[in-house]
Short mmCIF file of N, CA and C in Angstrom, two decimals:
data_model
loop_
_atom_site.label_atom_id
_atom_site.label_comp_id
_atom_site.label_asym_id
_atom_site.label_seq_id
_atom_site.Cartn_x
_atom_site.Cartn_y
_atom_site.Cartn_z
N UNK A 1 86.60 60.40 61.80
CA UNK A 1 87.61 60.85 62.74
C UNK A 1 87.32 60.33 64.14
N UNK A 2 86.04 60.19 64.51
CA UNK A 2 85.75 59.72 65.85
C UNK A 2 86.25 58.30 66.07
N UNK A 3 86.40 57.52 65.00
CA UNK A 3 86.91 56.17 65.17
C UNK A 3 88.31 56.19 65.77
N UNK A 4 89.09 57.21 65.46
CA UNK A 4 90.43 57.32 66.02
C UNK A 4 90.41 57.82 67.46
N UNK A 5 89.33 58.46 67.84
CA UNK A 5 89.22 59.03 69.18
C UNK A 5 87.88 58.63 69.79
N UNK A 6 87.63 57.35 69.96
CA UNK A 6 86.32 56.96 70.48
C UNK A 6 86.03 57.64 71.81
N UNK A 7 84.89 58.30 71.88
CA UNK A 7 84.50 58.98 73.10
C UNK A 7 85.22 60.29 73.36
N UNK A 8 86.07 60.71 72.47
CA UNK A 8 86.83 61.95 72.66
C UNK A 8 86.66 62.86 71.45
N UNK A 9 85.43 63.26 71.18
CA UNK A 9 85.17 64.09 70.01
C UNK A 9 85.86 65.44 70.08
N UNK A 10 86.21 65.87 71.30
CA UNK A 10 86.90 67.16 71.43
C UNK A 10 88.28 67.13 70.79
N UNK A 11 88.77 65.93 70.46
CA UNK A 11 90.09 65.82 69.83
C UNK A 11 90.04 65.97 68.31
N UNK A 12 88.84 66.09 67.74
CA UNK A 12 88.73 66.19 66.29
C UNK A 12 89.40 67.45 65.75
N UNK A 13 89.19 68.57 66.43
CA UNK A 13 89.77 69.83 65.97
C UNK A 13 90.39 70.53 67.18
N UNK A 14 91.69 70.66 67.17
CA UNK A 14 92.41 71.19 68.33
C UNK A 14 93.23 72.41 67.91
N UNK A 15 93.17 73.44 68.73
CA UNK A 15 94.01 74.62 68.52
C UNK A 15 95.07 74.64 69.62
N UNK A 16 96.32 74.74 69.21
CA UNK A 16 97.44 74.81 70.15
C UNK A 16 98.03 76.22 70.06
N UNK A 17 98.06 76.91 71.17
CA UNK A 17 98.61 78.27 71.20
C UNK A 17 100.00 78.20 71.83
N UNK A 18 100.99 78.53 71.03
CA UNK A 18 102.38 78.45 71.45
C UNK A 18 103.04 77.27 70.78
N UNK A 19 104.12 77.52 70.05
CA UNK A 19 104.80 76.45 69.32
C UNK A 19 106.24 76.31 69.81
N UNK A 20 106.39 76.32 71.11
CA UNK A 20 107.71 76.04 71.69
C UNK A 20 107.89 74.53 71.76
N UNK A 21 108.74 74.09 72.68
CA UNK A 21 108.98 72.64 72.79
C UNK A 21 107.70 71.88 73.10
N UNK A 22 106.91 72.37 74.06
CA UNK A 22 105.68 71.67 74.44
C UNK A 22 104.62 71.77 73.34
N UNK A 23 104.38 72.96 72.85
CA UNK A 23 103.35 73.15 71.83
C UNK A 23 103.62 72.35 70.58
N UNK A 24 104.88 72.36 70.13
CA UNK A 24 105.21 71.61 68.91
C UNK A 24 105.08 70.11 69.15
N UNK A 25 105.42 69.64 70.34
CA UNK A 25 105.29 68.22 70.66
C UNK A 25 103.81 67.82 70.68
N UNK A 26 102.99 68.62 71.35
CA UNK A 26 101.56 68.34 71.41
C UNK A 26 100.95 68.35 70.01
N UNK A 27 101.27 69.37 69.23
CA UNK A 27 100.71 69.48 67.88
C UNK A 27 101.10 68.27 67.04
N UNK A 28 102.34 67.85 67.13
CA UNK A 28 102.80 66.71 66.35
C UNK A 28 102.11 65.43 66.75
N UNK A 29 101.99 65.21 68.06
CA UNK A 29 101.37 63.97 68.51
C UNK A 29 99.87 63.94 68.22
N UNK A 30 99.20 65.07 68.38
CA UNK A 30 97.78 65.12 68.06
C UNK A 30 97.55 64.93 66.57
N UNK A 31 98.40 65.53 65.77
CA UNK A 31 98.32 65.37 64.32
C UNK A 31 98.53 63.91 63.93
N UNK A 32 99.46 63.27 64.61
CA UNK A 32 99.79 61.88 64.32
C UNK A 32 98.62 60.93 64.61
N UNK A 33 97.79 61.25 65.61
CA UNK A 33 96.66 60.38 65.93
C UNK A 33 95.39 60.78 65.16
N UNK A 34 95.53 61.72 64.24
CA UNK A 34 94.41 62.03 63.35
C UNK A 34 93.62 63.27 63.68
N UNK A 35 94.01 64.03 64.68
CA UNK A 35 93.32 65.28 64.98
C UNK A 35 93.66 66.33 63.92
N UNK A 36 92.70 67.19 63.65
CA UNK A 36 92.98 68.36 62.84
C UNK A 36 93.54 69.41 63.79
N UNK A 37 94.74 69.88 63.51
CA UNK A 37 95.44 70.75 64.46
C UNK A 37 95.81 72.07 63.80
N UNK A 38 95.57 73.15 64.52
CA UNK A 38 96.04 74.48 64.12
C UNK A 38 96.96 74.96 65.23
N UNK A 39 98.15 75.39 64.85
CA UNK A 39 99.12 75.90 65.82
C UNK A 39 99.29 77.40 65.58
N UNK A 40 99.24 78.15 66.66
CA UNK A 40 99.42 79.61 66.59
C UNK A 40 100.68 79.98 67.35
N UNK A 41 101.51 80.82 66.74
CA UNK A 41 102.67 81.35 67.45
C UNK A 41 102.99 82.73 66.88
N UNK A 42 103.53 83.58 67.72
CA UNK A 42 103.88 84.94 67.28
C UNK A 42 105.09 84.94 66.36
N UNK A 43 105.94 83.91 66.50
CA UNK A 43 107.18 83.86 65.74
C UNK A 43 107.12 82.76 64.67
N UNK A 44 107.27 83.14 63.43
CA UNK A 44 107.28 82.18 62.32
C UNK A 44 108.36 81.12 62.53
N UNK A 45 109.48 81.52 63.07
CA UNK A 45 110.60 80.59 63.27
C UNK A 45 110.25 79.46 64.24
N UNK A 46 109.29 79.69 65.11
CA UNK A 46 108.90 78.66 66.09
C UNK A 46 108.39 77.40 65.40
N UNK A 47 107.81 77.54 64.22
CA UNK A 47 107.24 76.37 63.54
C UNK A 47 108.32 75.39 63.08
N UNK A 48 109.56 75.81 63.13
CA UNK A 48 110.67 74.89 62.78
C UNK A 48 110.76 73.73 63.77
N UNK A 49 110.16 73.90 64.96
CA UNK A 49 110.17 72.82 65.96
C UNK A 49 109.17 71.72 65.64
N UNK A 50 108.24 72.00 64.73
CA UNK A 50 107.25 70.97 64.38
C UNK A 50 107.92 69.83 63.63
N UNK A 51 107.45 68.62 63.89
CA UNK A 51 107.97 67.45 63.19
C UNK A 51 107.66 67.56 61.69
N UNK A 52 108.51 67.02 60.85
CA UNK A 52 108.27 67.11 59.40
C UNK A 52 106.94 66.48 59.00
N UNK A 53 106.46 65.51 59.77
CA UNK A 53 105.20 64.84 59.43
C UNK A 53 103.97 65.64 59.84
N UNK A 54 104.15 66.73 60.56
CA UNK A 54 103.00 67.52 61.02
C UNK A 54 102.16 67.93 59.83
N UNK A 55 100.86 67.60 59.88
CA UNK A 55 100.00 67.86 58.73
C UNK A 55 98.97 68.95 59.00
N UNK A 56 99.10 69.65 60.14
CA UNK A 56 98.14 70.69 60.48
C UNK A 56 98.47 72.03 59.86
N UNK A 57 97.80 73.05 60.37
CA UNK A 57 97.98 74.41 59.87
C UNK A 57 98.76 75.25 60.87
N UNK A 58 99.45 76.25 60.34
CA UNK A 58 100.24 77.15 61.17
C UNK A 58 99.72 78.57 60.95
N UNK A 59 99.56 79.28 62.04
CA UNK A 59 99.15 80.68 61.94
C UNK A 59 100.15 81.51 62.73
N UNK A 60 100.75 82.46 62.05
CA UNK A 60 101.67 83.37 62.70
C UNK A 60 100.88 84.58 63.17
N UNK A 61 100.90 84.82 64.48
CA UNK A 61 100.18 85.96 65.03
C UNK A 61 100.09 85.87 66.53
N UNK A 62 99.59 86.93 67.13
CA UNK A 62 99.44 87.00 68.58
C UNK A 62 98.05 86.49 68.96
N UNK A 63 98.00 85.39 69.67
CA UNK A 63 96.73 84.74 69.99
C UNK A 63 95.85 85.56 70.94
N UNK A 64 96.35 86.62 71.51
CA UNK A 64 95.48 87.46 72.34
C UNK A 64 94.63 88.38 71.46
N UNK A 65 94.90 88.40 70.16
CA UNK A 65 94.09 89.21 69.23
C UNK A 65 92.96 88.36 68.66
N UNK A 66 91.76 88.90 68.72
CA UNK A 66 90.57 88.17 68.26
C UNK A 66 90.69 87.73 66.81
N UNK A 67 91.27 88.57 65.97
CA UNK A 67 91.38 88.23 64.54
C UNK A 67 92.20 86.95 64.35
N UNK A 68 93.22 86.79 65.17
CA UNK A 68 94.07 85.60 65.06
C UNK A 68 93.29 84.35 65.49
N UNK A 69 92.54 84.47 66.58
CA UNK A 69 91.73 83.33 67.03
C UNK A 69 90.63 83.01 66.01
N UNK A 70 90.06 84.03 65.41
CA UNK A 70 89.03 83.80 64.38
C UNK A 70 89.65 83.12 63.16
N UNK A 71 90.85 83.53 62.78
CA UNK A 71 91.53 82.91 61.64
C UNK A 71 91.81 81.44 61.91
N UNK A 72 92.02 81.10 63.18
CA UNK A 72 92.25 79.70 63.57
C UNK A 72 90.95 78.92 63.70
N UNK A 73 89.83 79.61 63.50
CA UNK A 73 88.49 78.99 63.62
C UNK A 73 88.31 78.34 65.00
N UNK A 74 88.66 79.11 66.01
CA UNK A 74 88.55 78.61 67.38
C UNK A 74 87.11 78.22 67.72
N UNK A 75 86.15 78.88 67.09
CA UNK A 75 84.75 78.57 67.37
C UNK A 75 84.38 77.13 66.97
N UNK A 76 85.18 76.52 66.11
CA UNK A 76 84.93 75.14 65.69
C UNK A 76 85.73 74.12 66.50
N UNK A 77 86.63 74.61 67.33
CA UNK A 77 87.53 73.72 68.07
C UNK A 77 86.80 72.95 69.17
N UNK A 78 87.20 71.72 69.33
CA UNK A 78 86.71 70.93 70.45
C UNK A 78 87.60 71.09 71.66
N UNK A 79 88.81 71.59 71.39
CA UNK A 79 89.79 71.75 72.47
C UNK A 79 90.78 72.85 72.09
N UNK A 80 91.16 73.64 73.07
CA UNK A 80 92.23 74.63 72.91
C UNK A 80 93.24 74.42 74.03
N UNK A 81 94.51 74.35 73.64
CA UNK A 81 95.59 74.19 74.60
C UNK A 81 96.44 75.46 74.56
N UNK A 82 96.48 76.20 75.66
CA UNK A 82 97.27 77.43 75.74
C UNK A 82 98.57 77.09 76.47
N UNK A 83 99.65 76.98 75.70
CA UNK A 83 100.91 76.48 76.28
C UNK A 83 102.10 77.39 75.95
N UNK A 84 101.87 78.71 75.95
CA UNK A 84 102.98 79.63 75.73
C UNK A 84 103.85 79.66 76.99
N UNK A 85 104.91 80.41 76.95
CA UNK A 85 105.80 80.56 78.11
C UNK A 85 105.29 81.60 79.09
N UNK A 86 104.16 82.23 78.78
CA UNK A 86 103.65 83.35 79.57
C UNK A 86 102.31 82.98 80.20
N UNK A 87 102.27 82.89 81.53
CA UNK A 87 101.03 82.54 82.23
C UNK A 87 99.90 83.52 81.91
N UNK A 88 100.21 84.80 81.82
CA UNK A 88 99.16 85.79 81.55
C UNK A 88 98.54 85.60 80.16
N UNK A 89 99.38 85.31 79.18
CA UNK A 89 98.87 85.06 77.83
C UNK A 89 98.01 83.79 77.84
N UNK A 90 98.50 82.75 78.51
CA UNK A 90 97.74 81.50 78.56
C UNK A 90 96.37 81.71 79.20
N UNK A 91 96.33 82.47 80.29
CA UNK A 91 95.05 82.73 80.96
C UNK A 91 94.12 83.53 80.06
N UNK A 92 94.64 84.57 79.43
CA UNK A 92 93.80 85.43 78.59
C UNK A 92 93.22 84.64 77.41
N UNK A 93 94.07 83.91 76.72
CA UNK A 93 93.63 83.14 75.55
C UNK A 93 92.64 82.05 75.98
N UNK A 94 92.96 81.37 77.06
CA UNK A 94 92.08 80.30 77.54
C UNK A 94 90.72 80.85 77.95
N UNK A 95 90.72 81.98 78.60
CA UNK A 95 89.46 82.58 79.04
C UNK A 95 88.61 83.01 77.85
N UNK A 96 89.24 83.61 76.85
CA UNK A 96 88.50 84.02 75.64
C UNK A 96 87.95 82.79 74.92
N UNK A 97 88.76 81.75 74.81
CA UNK A 97 88.30 80.52 74.15
C UNK A 97 87.11 79.93 74.89
N UNK A 98 87.18 79.94 76.21
CA UNK A 98 86.11 79.36 77.03
C UNK A 98 84.86 80.21 77.01
N UNK A 99 85.00 81.51 77.22
CA UNK A 99 83.83 82.39 77.38
C UNK A 99 83.26 82.91 76.07
N UNK A 100 84.10 83.32 75.16
CA UNK A 100 83.63 83.95 73.92
C UNK A 100 83.34 82.90 72.84
N UNK A 101 84.28 81.99 72.65
CA UNK A 101 84.13 81.01 71.58
C UNK A 101 83.48 79.70 72.05
N UNK A 102 83.24 79.59 73.34
CA UNK A 102 82.55 78.42 73.91
C UNK A 102 83.22 77.09 73.53
N UNK A 103 84.53 77.08 73.55
CA UNK A 103 85.27 75.85 73.27
C UNK A 103 85.00 74.87 74.42
N UNK A 104 84.55 73.65 74.10
CA UNK A 104 84.16 72.71 75.15
C UNK A 104 85.27 72.33 76.14
N UNK A 105 86.50 72.24 75.65
CA UNK A 105 87.59 71.84 76.55
C UNK A 105 88.76 72.80 76.35
N UNK A 106 89.11 73.48 77.42
CA UNK A 106 90.20 74.45 77.39
C UNK A 106 91.19 74.11 78.51
N UNK A 107 92.44 74.00 78.12
CA UNK A 107 93.47 73.70 79.10
C UNK A 107 94.63 74.68 78.93
N UNK A 108 95.27 75.02 80.05
CA UNK A 108 96.37 75.98 79.99
C UNK A 108 97.53 75.52 80.86
N UNK A 109 98.71 75.80 80.36
CA UNK A 109 99.92 75.58 81.17
C UNK A 109 100.09 76.81 82.05
N UNK A 110 100.36 76.55 83.34
CA UNK A 110 100.61 77.65 84.26
C UNK A 110 101.86 77.31 85.07
N UNK A 111 102.85 78.17 84.95
CA UNK A 111 104.12 77.91 85.64
C UNK A 111 104.00 78.16 87.14
N UNK A 112 103.26 79.19 87.51
CA UNK A 112 103.12 79.54 88.92
C UNK A 112 101.94 78.76 89.51
N UNK A 113 102.21 77.73 90.31
CA UNK A 113 101.11 76.91 90.83
C UNK A 113 100.12 77.69 91.69
N UNK A 114 100.56 78.83 92.22
CA UNK A 114 99.64 79.64 93.03
C UNK A 114 98.52 80.22 92.18
N UNK A 115 98.71 80.30 90.88
CA UNK A 115 97.70 80.88 90.00
C UNK A 115 96.65 79.87 89.53
N UNK A 116 96.89 78.61 89.80
CA UNK A 116 95.95 77.58 89.33
C UNK A 116 94.54 77.80 89.86
N UNK A 117 94.42 78.27 91.08
CA UNK A 117 93.10 78.52 91.66
C UNK A 117 92.33 79.54 90.83
N UNK A 118 93.02 80.58 90.41
CA UNK A 118 92.38 81.62 89.60
C UNK A 118 91.88 81.03 88.28
N UNK A 119 92.72 80.22 87.65
CA UNK A 119 92.33 79.60 86.38
C UNK A 119 91.09 78.74 86.57
N UNK A 120 91.08 77.96 87.63
CA UNK A 120 89.94 77.07 87.87
C UNK A 120 88.67 77.86 88.11
N UNK A 121 88.78 79.01 88.77
CA UNK A 121 87.60 79.85 88.99
C UNK A 121 86.99 80.28 87.66
N UNK A 122 87.82 80.36 86.62
CA UNK A 122 87.33 80.72 85.28
C UNK A 122 86.93 79.49 84.48
N UNK A 123 86.97 78.32 85.09
CA UNK A 123 86.56 77.09 84.41
C UNK A 123 87.62 76.52 83.47
N UNK A 124 88.86 76.87 83.71
CA UNK A 124 89.95 76.42 82.84
C UNK A 124 90.78 75.37 83.55
N UNK A 125 90.95 74.23 82.87
CA UNK A 125 91.81 73.18 83.41
C UNK A 125 93.27 73.63 83.28
N UNK A 126 94.09 73.23 84.23
CA UNK A 126 95.50 73.64 84.20
C UNK A 126 96.44 72.46 84.38
N UNK A 127 97.64 72.67 83.90
CA UNK A 127 98.76 71.78 84.17
C UNK A 127 99.93 72.69 84.55
N UNK A 128 100.52 72.41 85.71
CA UNK A 128 101.65 73.22 86.16
C UNK A 128 102.92 72.37 86.10
N UNK A 129 103.82 72.69 85.15
CA UNK A 129 105.07 71.94 85.07
C UNK A 129 105.92 72.10 86.33
N UNK A 130 105.79 73.23 87.00
CA UNK A 130 106.52 73.47 88.24
C UNK A 130 106.06 72.49 89.31
N UNK A 131 104.75 72.37 89.44
CA UNK A 131 104.19 71.47 90.44
C UNK A 131 104.49 70.01 90.08
N UNK A 132 104.36 69.65 88.80
CA UNK A 132 104.64 68.28 88.37
C UNK A 132 106.11 67.92 88.62
N UNK A 133 107.01 68.86 88.35
CA UNK A 133 108.44 68.61 88.58
C UNK A 133 108.72 68.41 90.06
N UNK A 134 108.12 69.26 90.89
CA UNK A 134 108.33 69.14 92.33
C UNK A 134 107.83 67.79 92.82
N UNK A 135 106.66 67.38 92.35
CA UNK A 135 106.11 66.09 92.77
C UNK A 135 107.01 64.94 92.31
N UNK A 136 107.52 65.02 91.07
CA UNK A 136 108.38 63.95 90.54
C UNK A 136 109.70 63.88 91.31
N UNK A 137 110.27 65.04 91.61
CA UNK A 137 111.53 65.07 92.35
C UNK A 137 111.35 64.54 93.77
N UNK A 138 110.27 64.96 94.41
CA UNK A 138 110.02 64.46 95.75
C UNK A 138 109.75 62.96 95.75
N UNK A 139 109.06 62.49 94.75
CA UNK A 139 108.81 61.04 94.65
C UNK A 139 110.13 60.31 94.42
N UNK A 140 111.00 60.86 93.58
CA UNK A 140 112.31 60.22 93.34
C UNK A 140 113.14 60.22 94.61
N UNK A 141 113.08 61.30 95.37
CA UNK A 141 113.80 61.35 96.65
C UNK A 141 113.26 60.29 97.60
N UNK A 142 111.96 60.13 97.59
CA UNK A 142 111.34 59.11 98.44
C UNK A 142 111.79 57.73 98.07
N UNK A 143 111.90 57.47 96.75
CA UNK A 143 112.37 56.16 96.29
C UNK A 143 113.81 55.93 96.70
N UNK A 144 114.65 56.98 96.63
CA UNK A 144 116.05 56.85 97.03
C UNK A 144 116.14 56.53 98.52
N UNK A 145 115.33 57.23 99.31
CA UNK A 145 115.38 57.01 100.76
C UNK A 145 114.93 55.60 101.11
N UNK A 146 113.92 55.09 100.37
CA UNK A 146 113.46 53.73 100.63
C UNK A 146 114.54 52.72 100.27
N UNK A 147 115.29 53.00 99.15
CA UNK A 147 116.34 52.11 98.70
C UNK A 147 117.53 52.09 99.65
N UNK A 148 117.73 53.17 100.40
CA UNK A 148 118.85 53.27 101.33
C UNK A 148 118.62 52.44 102.59
N UNK A 149 117.34 52.29 102.95
CA UNK A 149 117.10 51.60 104.22
C UNK A 149 117.06 50.10 104.09
#
C-alpha cells in the first residue's frame, strides 16, 4: 500500500466522519487511490452519496460515541477526517481521535473561522470552507479589478 502513497503512510487507513457531499467525495477519492477507508455517518441514507466504486466500509452511528469509533478501528487509523456539518461534533470527534486513540493525523472542517484557534490549541489541523470561500471570492474580485484597468 505504501507504494501508492510514498511517504504518506497515514493514508493507508483513513476514517472519514460524516458522509455528506464532502465526506463522500473524500472517501471515494481516497478509496480510489488505494487507501482503506471507513466512513461513519448517523444516517444510513447518507451512504447513497458514495460513488458506486467505493470499496471501503460504512458504519452507521454517532461518531461521538466511543463504541462507534472503536467499531471503526480508529486506533489503527493513520488519519481521521471529521467533516460533518457540525463544528462541535467535528471538534469532539477530532479531539478524541487525537488524544484517546492517538491517531497520527487528525483534520477537521470548521465553518466558523474564529474557532480555528481553539482547534489548533488541541493539536487539530483545520480547514475552513468559509475562510477558503472568502479568500477565493476576494481573489476573483482582485482579478476582475486588474482586468478592468
